[in-house]
JSON list of C-alpha atoms in Angstrom, two decimals:
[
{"chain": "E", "resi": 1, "resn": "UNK", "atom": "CA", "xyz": [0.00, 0.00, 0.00]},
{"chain": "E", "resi": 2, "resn": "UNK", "atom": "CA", "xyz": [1.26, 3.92, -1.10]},
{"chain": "E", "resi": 3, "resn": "UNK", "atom": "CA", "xyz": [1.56, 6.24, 1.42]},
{"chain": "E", "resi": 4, "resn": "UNK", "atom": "CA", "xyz": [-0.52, 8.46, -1.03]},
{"chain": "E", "resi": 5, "resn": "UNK", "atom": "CA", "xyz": [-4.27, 8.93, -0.31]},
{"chain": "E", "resi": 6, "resn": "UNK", "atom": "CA", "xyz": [-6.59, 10.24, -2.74]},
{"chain": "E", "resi": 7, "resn": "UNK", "atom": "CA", "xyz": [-8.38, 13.58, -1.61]},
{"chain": "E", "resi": 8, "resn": "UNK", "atom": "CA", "xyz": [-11.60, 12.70, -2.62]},
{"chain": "E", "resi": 9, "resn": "UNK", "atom": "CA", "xyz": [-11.25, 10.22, 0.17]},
{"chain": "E", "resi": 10, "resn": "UNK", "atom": "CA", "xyz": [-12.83, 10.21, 3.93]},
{"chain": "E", "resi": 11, "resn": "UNK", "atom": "CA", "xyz": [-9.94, 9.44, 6.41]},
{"chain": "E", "resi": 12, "resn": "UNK", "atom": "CA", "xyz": [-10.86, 8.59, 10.28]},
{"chain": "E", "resi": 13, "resn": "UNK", "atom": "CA", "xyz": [-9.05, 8.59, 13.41]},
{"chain": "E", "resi": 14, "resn": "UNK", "atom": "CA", "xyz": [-10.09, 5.87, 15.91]},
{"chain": "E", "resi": 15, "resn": "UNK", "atom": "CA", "xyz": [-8.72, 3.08, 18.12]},
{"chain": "E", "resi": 16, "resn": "UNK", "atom": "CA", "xyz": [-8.75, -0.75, 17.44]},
{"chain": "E", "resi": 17, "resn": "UNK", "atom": "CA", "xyz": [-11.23, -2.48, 19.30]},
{"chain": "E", "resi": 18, "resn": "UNK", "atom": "CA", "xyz": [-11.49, -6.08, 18.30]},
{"chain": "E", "resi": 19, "resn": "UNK", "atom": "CA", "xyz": [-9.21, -7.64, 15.71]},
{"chain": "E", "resi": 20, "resn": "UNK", "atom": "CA", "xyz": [-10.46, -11.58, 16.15]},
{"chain": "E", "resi": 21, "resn": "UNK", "atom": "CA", "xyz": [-12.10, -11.86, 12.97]},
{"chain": "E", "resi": 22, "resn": "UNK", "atom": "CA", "xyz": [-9.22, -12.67, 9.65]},
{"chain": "E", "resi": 23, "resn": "UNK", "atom": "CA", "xyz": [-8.47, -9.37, 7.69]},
{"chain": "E", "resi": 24, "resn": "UNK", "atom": "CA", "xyz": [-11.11, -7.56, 9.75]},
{"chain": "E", "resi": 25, "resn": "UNK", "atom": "CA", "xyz": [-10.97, -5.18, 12.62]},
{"chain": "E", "resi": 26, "resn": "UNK", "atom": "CA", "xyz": [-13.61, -2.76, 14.53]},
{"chain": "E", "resi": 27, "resn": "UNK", "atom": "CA", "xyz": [-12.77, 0.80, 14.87]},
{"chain": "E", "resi": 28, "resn": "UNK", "atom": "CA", "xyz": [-14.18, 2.63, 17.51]},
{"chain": "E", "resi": 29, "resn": "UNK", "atom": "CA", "xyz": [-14.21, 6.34, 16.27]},
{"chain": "E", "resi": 30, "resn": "UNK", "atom": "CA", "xyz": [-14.74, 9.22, 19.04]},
{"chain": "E", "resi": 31, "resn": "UNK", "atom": "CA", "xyz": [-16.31, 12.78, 17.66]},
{"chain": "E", "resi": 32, "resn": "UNK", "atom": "CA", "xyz": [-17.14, 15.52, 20.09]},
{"chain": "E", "resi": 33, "resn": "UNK", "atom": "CA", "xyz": [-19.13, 18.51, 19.01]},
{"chain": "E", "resi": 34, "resn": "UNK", "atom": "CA", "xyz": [-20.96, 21.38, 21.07]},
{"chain": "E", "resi": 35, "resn": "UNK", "atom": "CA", "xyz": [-24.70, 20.51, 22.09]},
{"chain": "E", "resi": 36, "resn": "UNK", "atom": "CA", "xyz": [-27.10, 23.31, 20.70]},
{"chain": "E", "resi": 37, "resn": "UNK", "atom": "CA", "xyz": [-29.51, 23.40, 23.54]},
{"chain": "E", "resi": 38, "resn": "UNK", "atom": "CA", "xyz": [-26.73, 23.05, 26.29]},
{"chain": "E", "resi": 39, "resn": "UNK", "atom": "CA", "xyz": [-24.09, 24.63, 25.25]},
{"chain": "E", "resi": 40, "resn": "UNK", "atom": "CA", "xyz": [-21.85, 21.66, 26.79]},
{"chain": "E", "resi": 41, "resn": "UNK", "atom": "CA", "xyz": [-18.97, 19.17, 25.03]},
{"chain": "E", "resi": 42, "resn": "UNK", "atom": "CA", "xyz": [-20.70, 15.90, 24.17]},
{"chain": "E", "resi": 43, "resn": "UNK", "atom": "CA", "xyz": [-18.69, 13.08, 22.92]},
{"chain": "E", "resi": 44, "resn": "UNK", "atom": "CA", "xyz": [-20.16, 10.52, 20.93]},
{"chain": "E", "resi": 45, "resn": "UNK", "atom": "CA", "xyz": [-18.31, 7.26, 19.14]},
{"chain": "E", "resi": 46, "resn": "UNK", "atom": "CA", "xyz": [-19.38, 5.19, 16.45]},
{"chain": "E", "resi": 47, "resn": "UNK", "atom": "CA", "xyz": [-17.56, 1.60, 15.47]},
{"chain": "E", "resi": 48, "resn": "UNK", "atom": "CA", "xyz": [-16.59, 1.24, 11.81]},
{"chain": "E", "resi": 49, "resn": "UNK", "atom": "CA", "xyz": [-15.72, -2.20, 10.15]},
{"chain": "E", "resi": 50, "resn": "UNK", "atom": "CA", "xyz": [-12.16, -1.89, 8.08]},
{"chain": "E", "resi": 51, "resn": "UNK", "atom": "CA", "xyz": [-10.29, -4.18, 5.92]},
{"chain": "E", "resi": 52, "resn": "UNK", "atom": "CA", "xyz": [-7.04, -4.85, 7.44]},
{"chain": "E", "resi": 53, "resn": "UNK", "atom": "CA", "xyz": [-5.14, -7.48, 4.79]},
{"chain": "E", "resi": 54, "resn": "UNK", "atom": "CA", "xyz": [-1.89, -8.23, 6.67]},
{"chain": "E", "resi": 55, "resn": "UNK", "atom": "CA", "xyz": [-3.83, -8.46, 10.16]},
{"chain": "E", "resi": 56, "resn": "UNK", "atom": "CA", "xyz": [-0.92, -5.98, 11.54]},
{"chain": "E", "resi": 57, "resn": "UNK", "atom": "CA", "xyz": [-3.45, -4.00, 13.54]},
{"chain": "E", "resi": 58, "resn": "UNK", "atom": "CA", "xyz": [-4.00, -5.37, 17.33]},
{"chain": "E", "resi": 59, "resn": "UNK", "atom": "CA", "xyz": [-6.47, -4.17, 20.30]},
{"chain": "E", "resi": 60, "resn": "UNK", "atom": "CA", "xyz": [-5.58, -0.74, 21.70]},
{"chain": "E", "resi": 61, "resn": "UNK", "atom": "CA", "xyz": [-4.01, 0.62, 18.53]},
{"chain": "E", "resi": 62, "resn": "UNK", "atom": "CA", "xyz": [-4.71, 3.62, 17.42]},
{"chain": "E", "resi": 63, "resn": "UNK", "atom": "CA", "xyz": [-4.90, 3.68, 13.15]},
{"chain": "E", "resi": 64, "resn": "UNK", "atom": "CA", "xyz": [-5.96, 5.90, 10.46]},
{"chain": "E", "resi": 65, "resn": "UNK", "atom": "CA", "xyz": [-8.73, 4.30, 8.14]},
{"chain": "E", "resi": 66, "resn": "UNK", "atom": "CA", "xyz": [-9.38, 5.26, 4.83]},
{"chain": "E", "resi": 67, "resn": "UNK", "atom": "CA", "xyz": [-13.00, 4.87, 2.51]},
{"chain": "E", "resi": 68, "resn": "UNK", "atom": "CA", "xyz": [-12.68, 2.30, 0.18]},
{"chain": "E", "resi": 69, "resn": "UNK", "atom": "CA", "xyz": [-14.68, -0.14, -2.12]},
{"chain": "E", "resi": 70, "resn": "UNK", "atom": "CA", "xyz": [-17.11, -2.44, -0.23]},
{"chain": "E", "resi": 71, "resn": "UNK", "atom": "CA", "xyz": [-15.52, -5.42, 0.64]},
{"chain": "E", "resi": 72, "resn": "UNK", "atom": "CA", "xyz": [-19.08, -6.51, 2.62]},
{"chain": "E", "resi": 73, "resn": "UNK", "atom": "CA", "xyz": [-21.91, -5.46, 4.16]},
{"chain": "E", "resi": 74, "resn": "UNK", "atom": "CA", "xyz": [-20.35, -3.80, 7.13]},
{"chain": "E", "resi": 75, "resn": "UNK", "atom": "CA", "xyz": [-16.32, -3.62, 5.44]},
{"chain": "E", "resi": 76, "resn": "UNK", "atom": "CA", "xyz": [-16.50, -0.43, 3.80]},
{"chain": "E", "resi": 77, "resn": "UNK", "atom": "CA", "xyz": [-13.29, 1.15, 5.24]},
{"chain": "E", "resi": 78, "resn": "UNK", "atom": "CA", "xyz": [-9.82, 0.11, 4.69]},
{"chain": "E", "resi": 79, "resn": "UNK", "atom": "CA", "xyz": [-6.62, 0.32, 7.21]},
{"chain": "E", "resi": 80, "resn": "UNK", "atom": "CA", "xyz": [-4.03, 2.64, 5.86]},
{"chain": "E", "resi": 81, "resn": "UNK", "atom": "CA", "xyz": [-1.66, 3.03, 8.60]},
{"chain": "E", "resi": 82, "resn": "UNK", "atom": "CA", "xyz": [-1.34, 2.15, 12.57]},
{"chain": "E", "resi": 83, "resn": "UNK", "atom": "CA", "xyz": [-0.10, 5.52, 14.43]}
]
């Protein structure tokens, strides 16, 4: 894999989660943003299936992942590098 990414592509920040499952691991993905009505820093996560093809990625990691074709239902995002 290049070092290169496209700019059309979506790139997320998240720690590894669960890497049991071959060429697969969960990404746990942490946004905060300002509530409207409060006024007050909520944080909110969502988990994001990626392809990882040389399983090099292990629990606790944190990793960039980067859009990519649809390798499943729920593999939509590819590893491109472990920080």
């Amino acid at each position: 894999m290049t070092t290169e990414v496209k700019k059309f592509k979506k790139t997320l920040d998240g720690t590894v989660v669960s890497s049991k499952n071959d060429k697969t691991i969960v990404v746990k993905v942490t946004r905060r943003f300002k509530d409207n009505v409060y006024s007050k820093f909520v944080s909110s996560s969502k988990k994001y299936h990626a392809h990882d093809e040389a399983n090099k990625a292990n629990v606790g990691d944190t990793v960039t992942i980067i859009e990519s074709r649809p390798y499943s239902k729920l593999k939509k995002w590819e590893l491109f590098k472990v920080n």
